[in-house]
Amino acid sequence: MEAKQSFYRKLPKVELHAHLNGSISQSTIYKLIKYHKDKNKTDFVLPEAWQVSIAKGEQRSLEDCFDIFKLIHKLVDDTNAVKMVTRDVVQEFAEDGVRYLEIRTTPRANTQNGMSKTAYIDAVLAGVGEALSGDSDIIVKLLLSIDRRQSFQDAINTVELASQYRDKSPPHCSVVGVDLSGDPSAGDIPELVPALTQAKKNGLKLALHVAEIVNNKDTESLLALLPDRIGHGTYLLPSKGGCQQFVDMVQQHKIPIEMCLTSNVKGRTVAGYLDHHFKYWYDANHPISVCTDDKGVFASDLSDEYSIVAQTFGLSNEEVWTLSEAAIDQCFASDTTKQQLKRIWKDNKPCSSN
Ligand code: 6MZ
């Protein structure tokens, strides 16, 4: 059993769907609580660490999950905190065997301490830099998130920031695209579509949360943008309340889907692991990647997720290896970086991975 678990840790992995503030480990949450206690001037009640993570076996509604993010955002409210959590999150992914990480985050301003959205992004990039200056062997890229609740003006501002930062990214971490996320039951998608269209025109990659809950109108509008990747895609299938037209479109354009199993189970958007849509798309040989979504909130790292996929759907080590390697082609990275990653996978392949 231990050898089995070490297989998933040693497995080189690609993480394509990780929200920064959802990925904060319990140990970093303790550091944040101490940081606020030391500052001695919080205007909110500090949460307990257990309040911002859903333990093994527990489940909540998706609505409750979004309340957890509000608590975390209060803890990560200045540039020191943003830099610290970014450094820790990147180091933890590296320690878990992740060799390529795309982290996504919603730029946030805080008028109380003067943090602007650009200061927020700079702090994220500085945090990545700190993590990489240690011995973390990982390539990191950044996506800027648009929250579904935001206005067109906020969304277009994020697109402009992403374009500016893409052009002046530091060598250690480039901004490669835009994510659309946030509470799937909220927001006005038709208002945001022109901003997403502009992002595409600017040459940014689009990773959009699509069909995390049933909402075929939004799904139709978002698929029409032909995103570069889909987050979740839980309710695309007709059997789940989506429709065949969605499935045909996603298959025809081979749009990769980021699968976040524990997030969907703990947030109760799927009934259980066995009911997860992973199986449909895996059997259809569609491009998919295994992802954590929010490794802190859902208390599950990427090795755990691969292990769960293998156990639930009976994948051999060889098949798990192939699944992890296939995610390289779905990265928002240059062909040179993809070749470099493929060499890492080749060099680390066990003689017999079963
Ligand atoms: C949709 C999610 C999400 O941006 O502050 N986020 N959006 N569905 C999910 N499934 C559970 N999990 C996280 O990270 C936290 C933000 O990521 C989005 C939400 O907008 C949340 O506020 P950042 O780094």
Tab-separated table of C-alpha atoms and ligand atoms in Angstrom:
chain	number	residue	atom	x	y	z
A	1	MET	CA	0.000	0.000	0.000
A	2	GLU	CA	2.847	2.360	0.925
A	3	ALA	CA	4.684	1.535	-2.321
A	4	LYS	CA	1.450	2.239	-4.148
A	5	GLN	CA	1.105	5.674	-2.517
A	6	SER	CA	4.745	6.505	-3.236
A	7	PHE	CA	4.065	5.744	-6.923
A	8	TYR	CA	1.582	8.659	-7.070
A	9	ARG	CA	3.961	11.014	-5.213
A	10	LYS	CA	6.880	10.131	-7.495
A	11	LEU	CA	4.726	10.343	-10.613
A	12	PRO	CA	5.679	13.560	-12.446
A	13	LYS	CA	2.503	15.611	-12.648
A	14	VAL	CA	0.981	18.590	-14.426
A	15	GLU	CA	-1.495	20.769	-12.504
A	16	LEU	CA	-3.700	22.889	-14.760
A	17	HIS	CA	-6.579	23.905	-12.496
A	18	ALA	CA	-5.523	25.365	-9.140
A	19	HIS	CA	-6.992	28.525	-7.592
A	20	LEU	CA	-4.334	30.238	-5.498
A	21	ASN	CA	-6.447	31.100	-2.472
A	22	GLY	CA	-8.186	27.729	-2.496
A	23	SER	CA	-4.828	25.939	-2.502
A	24	ILE	CA	-3.528	27.213	0.849
A	25	SER	CA	-2.505	24.366	3.153
A	26	GLN	CA	-3.468	24.199	6.827
A	27	SER	CA	0.108	24.988	7.864
A	28	THR	CA	0.033	28.234	5.873
A	29	ILE	CA	-3.417	29.064	7.299
A	30	TYR	CA	-1.860	28.840	10.789
A	31	LYS	CA	0.896	31.219	9.636
A	32	LEU	CA	-1.725	33.650	8.314
A	33	ILE	CA	-3.680	33.550	11.586
A	34	LYS	CA	-0.467	34.266	13.508
A	35	TYR	CA	0.420	37.054	11.071
A	36	HIS	CA	-2.931	38.757	11.766
A	37	LYS	CA	-2.661	38.220	15.534
A	38	ASP	CA	0.801	39.818	15.485
A	39	LYS	CA	-0.541	42.776	13.501
A	40	ASN	CA	-3.083	43.127	16.311
A	41	LYS	CA	-5.574	45.199	14.371
A	42	THR	CA	-7.964	42.964	12.492
A	43	ASP	CA	-11.453	44.323	11.979
A	44	PHE	CA	-12.878	40.814	11.557
A	45	VAL	CA	-13.069	37.678	13.661
A	46	LEU	CA	-10.154	35.409	12.783
A	47	PRO	CA	-11.361	31.982	11.602
A	48	GLU	CA	-10.061	28.724	13.050
A	49	ALA	CA	-7.979	26.702	10.588
A	50	TRP	CA	-10.597	23.902	10.449
A	51	GLN	CA	-13.204	26.377	9.198
A	52	VAL	CA	-11.420	26.880	5.888
A	53	SER	CA	-10.904	23.245	4.906
A	54	ILE	CA	-13.334	20.376	4.298
A	55	ALA	CA	-11.953	17.262	5.976
A	56	LYS	CA	-11.848	13.770	4.459
A	57	GLY	CA	-15.329	12.239	4.278
A	58	GLU	CA	-17.080	15.594	4.822
A	59	GLN	CA	-19.183	17.357	2.225
A	60	ARG	CA	-20.711	20.827	1.912
A	61	SER	CA	-22.906	22.618	-0.573
A	62	LEU	CA	-21.140	24.603	-3.281
A	63	GLU	CA	-22.591	27.706	-1.634
A	64	ASP	CA	-20.774	26.843	1.618
A	65	CYS	CA	-17.536	26.408	-0.345
A	66	PHE	CA	-17.866	29.965	-1.609
A	67	ASP	CA	-18.341	31.185	1.969
A	68	ILE	CA	-14.994	29.550	2.796
A	69	PHE	CA	-13.279	31.603	0.062
A	70	LYS	CA	-14.674	34.776	1.647
A	71	LEU	CA	-13.015	33.822	4.954
A	72	ILE	CA	-9.728	33.045	3.229
A	73	HIS	CA	-9.789	36.350	1.345
A	74	LYS	CA	-9.996	38.164	4.686
A	75	LEU	CA	-6.844	36.372	5.786
A	76	VAL	CA	-5.000	37.095	2.528
A	77	ASP	CA	-5.611	40.835	2.444
A	78	ASP	CA	-2.220	42.467	1.845
A	79	THR	CA	0.815	41.974	-0.375
A	80	ASN	CA	2.871	40.231	2.356
A	81	ALA	CA	0.167	37.623	2.782
A	82	VAL	CA	-0.298	37.202	-0.995
A	83	LYS	CA	3.447	36.664	-1.471
A	84	MET	CA	3.674	34.212	1.430
A	85	VAL	CA	0.744	32.047	0.320
A	86	THR	CA	2.003	31.991	-3.285
A	87	ARG	CA	5.469	30.876	-2.198
A	88	ASP	CA	4.074	28.149	0.044
A	89	VAL	CA	1.538	26.916	-2.508
A	90	VAL	CA	4.164	26.638	-5.278
A	91	GLN	CA	6.625	24.862	-2.948
A	92	GLU	CA	3.937	22.392	-1.838
A	93	PHE	CA	2.955	21.538	-5.406
A	94	ALA	CA	6.658	20.984	-6.196
A	95	GLU	CA	7.057	18.744	-3.123
A	96	ASP	CA	4.073	16.730	-4.358
A	97	GLY	CA	5.872	15.983	-7.638
A	98	VAL	CA	4.162	18.612	-9.785
A	99	ARG	CA	6.641	19.611	-12.515
A	100	TYR	CA	4.435	22.104	-14.341
A	101	LEU	CA	1.880	24.291	-12.576
A	102	GLU	CA	-0.624	26.788	-13.901
A	103	ILE	CA	-1.894	28.774	-10.968
A	104	ARG	CA	-4.904	31.042	-11.355
A	105	THR	CA	-5.990	33.911	-9.158
A	106	THR	CA	-8.431	36.835	-9.107
A	107	PRO	CA	-6.519	40.136	-8.756
A	108	ARG	CA	-7.903	41.895	-5.670
A	109	ALA	CA	-7.466	45.465	-4.446
A	110	ASN	CA	-7.761	46.459	-0.780
A	111	THR	CA	-8.483	50.141	-0.248
A	112	GLN	CA	-7.782	49.825	3.500
A	113	ASN	CA	-4.109	49.100	3.065
A	114	GLY	CA	-3.566	50.490	-0.421
A	115	MET	CA	-3.085	47.137	-2.193
A	116	SER	CA	-3.921	47.685	-5.867
A	117	LYS	CA	-4.642	44.911	-8.370
A	118	THR	CA	-1.204	45.401	-9.917
A	119	ALA	CA	0.403	45.223	-6.450
A	120	TYR	CA	-1.527	41.955	-5.928
A	121	ILE	CA	-0.197	40.478	-9.203
A	122	ASP	CA	3.331	41.697	-8.439
A	123	ALA	CA	3.127	39.980	-5.031
A	124	VAL	CA	2.028	36.713	-6.687
A	125	LEU	CA	4.950	36.899	-9.132
A	126	ALA	CA	7.343	37.705	-6.265
A	127	GLY	CA	6.010	34.690	-4.321
A	128	VAL	CA	6.614	32.423	-7.319
A	129	GLY	CA	10.123	33.885	-7.588
A	130	GLU	CA	10.839	33.098	-3.931
A	131	ALA	CA	9.616	29.517	-4.333
A	132	LEU	CA	11.800	29.011	-7.404
A	133	SER	CA	14.879	30.508	-5.770
A	134	GLY	CA	14.865	27.528	-3.383
A	135	ASP	CA	15.251	24.030	-4.772
A	136	SER	CA	11.707	23.726	-6.180
A	137	ASP	CA	11.963	21.959	-9.522
A	138	ILE	CA	8.813	23.222	-11.165
A	139	ILE	CA	7.720	25.442	-14.084
A	140	VAL	CA	5.018	27.940	-13.122
A	141	LYS	CA	2.626	29.985	-15.275
A	142	LEU	CA	-0.103	32.365	-14.187
A	143	LEU	CA	-3.707	32.877	-15.304
A	144	LEU	CA	-5.699	35.882	-14.119
A	145	SER	CA	-9.244	35.042	-13.058
A	146	ILE	CA	-12.411	36.919	-13.796
A	147	ASP	CA	-15.068	36.282	-11.150
A	148	ARG	CA	-18.512	35.676	-12.671
A	149	ARG	CA	-19.976	38.252	-10.289
A	150	GLN	CA	-17.803	41.013	-11.718
A	151	SER	CA	-18.977	43.734	-14.084
A	152	PHE	CA	-17.852	44.043	-17.703
A	153	GLN	CA	-15.572	46.891	-16.576
A	154	ASP	CA	-13.808	44.697	-13.980
A	155	ALA	CA	-13.536	41.859	-16.473
A	156	ILE	CA	-12.045	43.981	-19.248
A	157	ASN	CA	-9.650	45.475	-16.699
A	158	THR	CA	-8.426	41.944	-15.877
A	159	VAL	CA	-8.024	41.213	-19.591
A	160	GLU	CA	-5.951	44.381	-19.990
A	161	LEU	CA	-3.826	43.479	-16.971
A	162	ALA	CA	-3.282	39.963	-18.303
A	163	SER	CA	-2.198	41.352	-21.691
A	164	GLN	CA	0.179	43.883	-20.095
A	165	TYR	CA	1.712	41.292	-17.764
A	166	ARG	CA	1.972	38.720	-20.555
A	167	ASP	CA	4.116	41.225	-22.450
A	168	LYS	CA	6.315	42.162	-19.489
A	169	SER	CA	6.289	38.908	-17.499
A	170	PRO	CA	9.444	38.154	-15.542
A	171	PRO	CA	11.346	35.150	-16.989
A	172	HIS	CA	10.429	32.884	-14.061
A	173	CYS	CA	6.648	33.134	-14.500
A	174	SER	CA	4.634	34.377	-17.453
A	175	VAL	CA	0.978	35.332	-17.500
A	176	VAL	CA	-0.514	33.157	-20.212
A	177	GLY	CA	-4.245	33.594	-20.067
A	178	VAL	CA	-7.513	34.299	-18.385
A	179	ASP	CA	-9.798	32.097	-16.302
A	180	LEU	CA	-13.517	32.569	-15.725
A	181	SER	CA	-14.548	31.257	-12.325
A	182	GLY	CA	-16.596	32.101	-9.233
A	183	ASP	CA	-19.963	30.953	-7.945
A	184	PRO	CA	-21.569	29.244	-10.979
A	185	SER	CA	-25.069	30.209	-9.808
A	186	ALA	CA	-24.183	33.928	-9.906
A	187	GLY	CA	-23.210	36.529	-12.487
A	188	ASP	CA	-24.262	37.726	-15.878
A	189	ILE	CA	-22.433	35.755	-18.569
A	190	PRO	CA	-23.748	37.753	-21.587
A	191	GLU	CA	-22.241	40.862	-19.947
A	192	LEU	CA	-18.833	39.145	-19.600
A	193	VAL	CA	-18.665	37.494	-23.040
A	194	PRO	CA	-17.328	40.628	-24.839
A	195	ALA	CA	-14.445	40.811	-22.322
A	196	LEU	CA	-13.609	37.145	-22.912
A	197	THR	CA	-13.796	37.700	-26.672
A	198	GLN	CA	-11.325	40.567	-26.272
A	199	ALA	CA	-8.988	38.294	-24.274
A	200	LYS	CA	-8.970	35.867	-27.190
A	201	LYS	CA	-8.308	38.686	-29.669
A	202	ASN	CA	-5.357	39.756	-27.489
A	203	GLY	CA	-3.902	36.268	-27.895
A	204	LEU	CA	-4.538	35.184	-24.317
A	205	LYS	CA	-5.516	31.599	-23.594
A	206	LEU	CA	-9.033	31.029	-22.238
A	207	ALA	CA	-9.669	28.511	-19.450
A	208	LEU	CA	-13.343	28.778	-18.593
A	209	HIS	CA	-15.409	27.107	-15.886
A	210	VAL	CA	-18.240	25.635	-17.920
A	211	ALA	CA	-21.268	23.605	-16.760
A	212	GLU	CA	-20.140	23.205	-13.139
A	213	ILE	CA	-23.870	23.221	-12.418
A	214	VAL	CA	-26.775	22.848	-14.869
A	215	ASN	CA	-27.154	26.104	-16.762
A	216	ASN	CA	-27.420	25.326	-20.447
A	217	LYS	CA	-27.813	28.952	-21.474
A	218	ASP	CA	-24.457	29.911	-19.941
A	219	THR	CA	-22.868	26.713	-21.252
A	220	GLU	CA	-23.975	27.543	-24.789
A	221	SER	CA	-22.586	31.107	-24.596
A	222	LEU	CA	-19.260	29.966	-23.131
A	223	LEU	CA	-18.762	27.068	-25.554
A	224	ALA	CA	-19.431	29.441	-28.466
A	225	LEU	CA	-16.180	31.196	-27.474
A	226	LEU	CA	-14.302	27.939	-28.185
A	227	PRO	CA	-12.257	28.090	-24.977
A	228	ASP	CA	-8.766	26.580	-24.940
A	229	ARG	CA	-9.725	24.468	-21.913
A	230	ILE	CA	-12.870	23.775	-19.930
A	231	GLY	CA	-12.947	23.658	-16.130
A	232	HIS	CA	-15.200	20.903	-14.685
A	233	GLY	CA	-17.689	20.383	-17.574
A	234	THR	CA	-19.800	18.395	-15.122
A	235	TYR	CA	-23.161	19.028	-16.784
A	236	LEU	CA	-22.253	18.810	-20.462
A	237	LEU	CA	-23.593	15.287	-20.946
A	238	PRO	CA	-27.281	14.804	-21.842
A	239	SER	CA	-27.545	12.199	-19.047
A	240	LYS	CA	-26.609	14.938	-16.554
A	241	GLY	CA	-28.929	17.631	-17.946
A	242	GLY	CA	-26.631	19.025	-20.662
A	243	CYS	CA	-27.147	18.121	-24.330
A	244	GLN	CA	-25.608	16.145	-27.179
A	245	GLN	CA	-24.795	19.347	-29.052
A	246	PHE	CA	-22.402	20.367	-26.214
A	247	VAL	CA	-20.701	16.989	-26.237
A	248	ASP	CA	-20.352	17.040	-30.039
A	249	MET	CA	-18.858	20.516	-29.973
A	250	VAL	CA	-16.342	19.723	-27.231
A	251	GLN	CA	-15.343	16.514	-29.023
A	252	GLN	CA	-15.164	18.075	-32.473
A	253	HIS	CA	-12.861	20.847	-31.238
A	254	LYS	CA	-11.018	18.505	-28.862
A	255	ILE	CA	-11.343	21.063	-26.035
A	256	PRO	CA	-9.469	19.623	-23.043
A	257	ILE	CA	-11.425	19.290	-19.791
A	258	GLU	CA	-9.875	19.860	-16.351
A	259	MET	CA	-11.271	17.212	-13.988
A	260	CYS	CA	-11.478	18.060	-10.274
A	261	LEU	CA	-12.953	14.951	-8.672
A	262	THR	CA	-12.728	15.656	-4.945
A	263	SER	CA	-13.882	19.239	-5.429
A	264	ASN	CA	-16.996	17.997	-7.242
A	265	VAL	CA	-17.701	15.300	-4.642
A	266	LYS	CA	-17.138	17.561	-1.618
A	267	GLY	CA	-19.098	20.406	-3.212
A	268	ARG	CA	-21.867	17.884	-4.019
A	269	THR	CA	-22.096	18.627	-7.734
A	270	VAL	CA	-21.628	14.889	-8.365
A	271	ALA	CA	-23.161	12.121	-6.248
A	272	GLY	CA	-19.857	10.303	-5.655
A	273	TYR	CA	-16.536	9.429	-7.266
A	274	LEU	CA	-18.052	6.574	-9.291
A	275	ASP	CA	-20.624	8.946	-10.788
A	276	HIS	CA	-17.964	11.367	-11.934
A	277	HIS	CA	-17.970	12.349	-15.617
A	278	PHE	CA	-14.240	11.528	-15.718
A	279	LYS	CA	-15.256	8.044	-16.865
A	280	TYR	CA	-17.204	9.195	-19.917
A	281	TRP	CA	-14.435	11.439	-21.238
A	282	TYR	CA	-11.634	9.012	-20.331
A	283	ASP	CA	-13.379	6.163	-22.161
A	284	ALA	CA	-13.973	8.478	-25.123
A	285	ASN	CA	-10.204	9.097	-25.260
A	286	HIS	CA	-10.845	12.840	-24.963
A	287	PRO	CA	-8.032	15.143	-23.724
A	288	ILE	CA	-8.481	15.479	-19.951
A	289	SER	CA	-6.289	16.392	-17.000
A	290	VAL	CA	-6.582	15.463	-13.345
A	291	CYS	CA	-6.561	18.591	-11.154
A	292	THR	CA	-7.067	19.672	-7.551
A	293	ASP	CA	-9.109	22.887	-7.961
A	294	ASP	CA	-8.523	23.949	-4.334
A	295	LYS	CA	-6.109	21.573	-2.598
A	296	GLY	CA	-6.404	23.462	0.711
A	297	VAL	CA	-10.172	23.818	0.876
A	298	PHE	CA	-10.790	20.257	-0.328
A	299	ALA	CA	-7.852	18.776	1.610
A	300	SER	CA	-6.597	16.708	-1.318
A	301	ASP	CA	-3.350	17.134	-3.233
A	302	LEU	CA	-2.668	16.044	-6.803
A	303	SER	CA	-1.129	12.695	-5.778
A	304	ASP	CA	-4.314	11.987	-3.804
A	305	GLU	CA	-6.408	12.829	-6.868
A	306	TYR	CA	-4.457	10.443	-9.142
A	307	SER	CA	-4.732	7.745	-6.519
A	308	ILE	CA	-8.509	8.278	-6.269
A	309	VAL	CA	-8.908	8.176	-10.063
A	310	ALA	CA	-6.908	4.940	-10.268
A	311	GLN	CA	-8.813	3.243	-7.453
A	312	THR	CA	-12.250	4.410	-8.576
A	313	PHE	CA	-11.894	3.516	-12.244
A	314	GLY	CA	-9.399	0.648	-11.983
A	315	LEU	CA	-6.468	2.250	-13.838
A	316	SER	CA	-3.121	0.460	-13.834
A	317	ASN	CA	0.079	2.361	-13.010
A	318	GLU	CA	0.887	2.325	-16.722
A	319	GLU	CA	-2.459	3.949	-17.521
A	320	VAL	CA	-2.008	6.535	-14.744
A	321	TRP	CA	1.402	7.375	-16.181
A	322	THR	CA	-0.038	7.837	-19.676
A	323	LEU	CA	-2.834	10.021	-18.272
A	324	SER	CA	-0.371	12.264	-16.476
A	325	GLU	CA	1.926	12.523	-19.520
A	326	ALA	CA	-0.999	13.346	-21.839
A	327	ALA	CA	-1.717	16.503	-19.821
A	328	ILE	CA	1.536	18.026	-21.147
A	329	ASP	CA	-0.112	18.704	-24.509
A	330	GLN	CA	-2.871	20.638	-22.728
A	331	CYS	CA	-0.470	23.120	-21.052
A	332	PHE	CA	-0.499	26.784	-22.048
A	333	ALA	CA	3.227	26.566	-22.765
A	334	SER	CA	5.532	26.739	-25.757
A	335	ASP	CA	6.420	23.639	-27.770
A	336	THR	CA	9.949	23.885	-26.341
A	337	THR	CA	8.610	23.695	-22.765
A	338	LYS	CA	6.365	20.769	-23.723
A	339	GLN	CA	9.339	18.903	-25.218
A	340	GLN	CA	11.348	19.641	-22.052
A	341	LEU	CA	8.490	18.212	-19.935
A	342	LYS	CA	8.177	15.130	-22.135
A	343	ARG	CA	11.874	14.435	-21.568
A	344	ILE	CA	11.339	14.672	-17.777
A	345	TRP	CA	8.528	12.114	-18.019
A	346	LYS	CA	10.657	9.841	-20.215
A	347	ASP	CA	13.675	10.080	-17.883
A	348	ASN	CA	11.575	9.316	-14.791
A	349	LYS	CA	9.518	6.457	-16.149
A	350	PRO	CA	9.952	3.360	-13.996
A	351	CYS	CA	11.173	0.279	-15.925
A	352	SER	CA	7.869	-1.401	-15.231
A	353	SER	CA	5.391	1.141	-13.959
A	354	ASN	CA	2.926	-1.504	-12.857
B	1	6MZ	C1	-15.678	28.193	-9.387
B	1	6MZ	C2	-13.945	28.620	-7.955
B	1	6MZ	C3	-14.001	27.295	-7.469
B	1	6MZ	O1	-8.928	33.589	-7.213
B	1	6MZ	O2	-8.839	34.244	-4.816
B	1	6MZ	N1	-12.978	29.245	-7.276
B	1	6MZ	N2	-14.780	29.054	-8.901
B	1	6MZ	N3	-15.800	26.927	-8.967
B	1	6MZ	C4	-15.002	26.443	-7.990
B	1	6MZ	N4	-15.225	25.160	-7.566
B	1	6MZ	C5	-15.214	24.781	-6.206
B	1	6MZ	N5	-13.038	27.152	-6.545
B	1	6MZ	C6	-12.407	28.358	-6.450
B	1	6MZ	O3	-9.049	31.813	-5.440
B	1	6MZ	C7	-10.333	31.658	-4.889
B	1	6MZ	C8	-11.394	31.943	-5.945
B	1	6MZ	O4	-11.346	30.935	-6.965
B	1	6MZ	C9	-12.654	30.683	-7.476
B	1	6MZ	C10	-13.608	31.558	-6.689
B	1	6MZ	O5	-13.845	32.749	-7.414
B	1	6MZ	C11	-12.836	31.857	-5.404
B	1	6MZ	O6	-13.222	33.064	-4.780
B	1	6MZ	P1	-8.406	33.230	-5.842
B	1	6MZ	O7	-6.946	32.966	-5.817
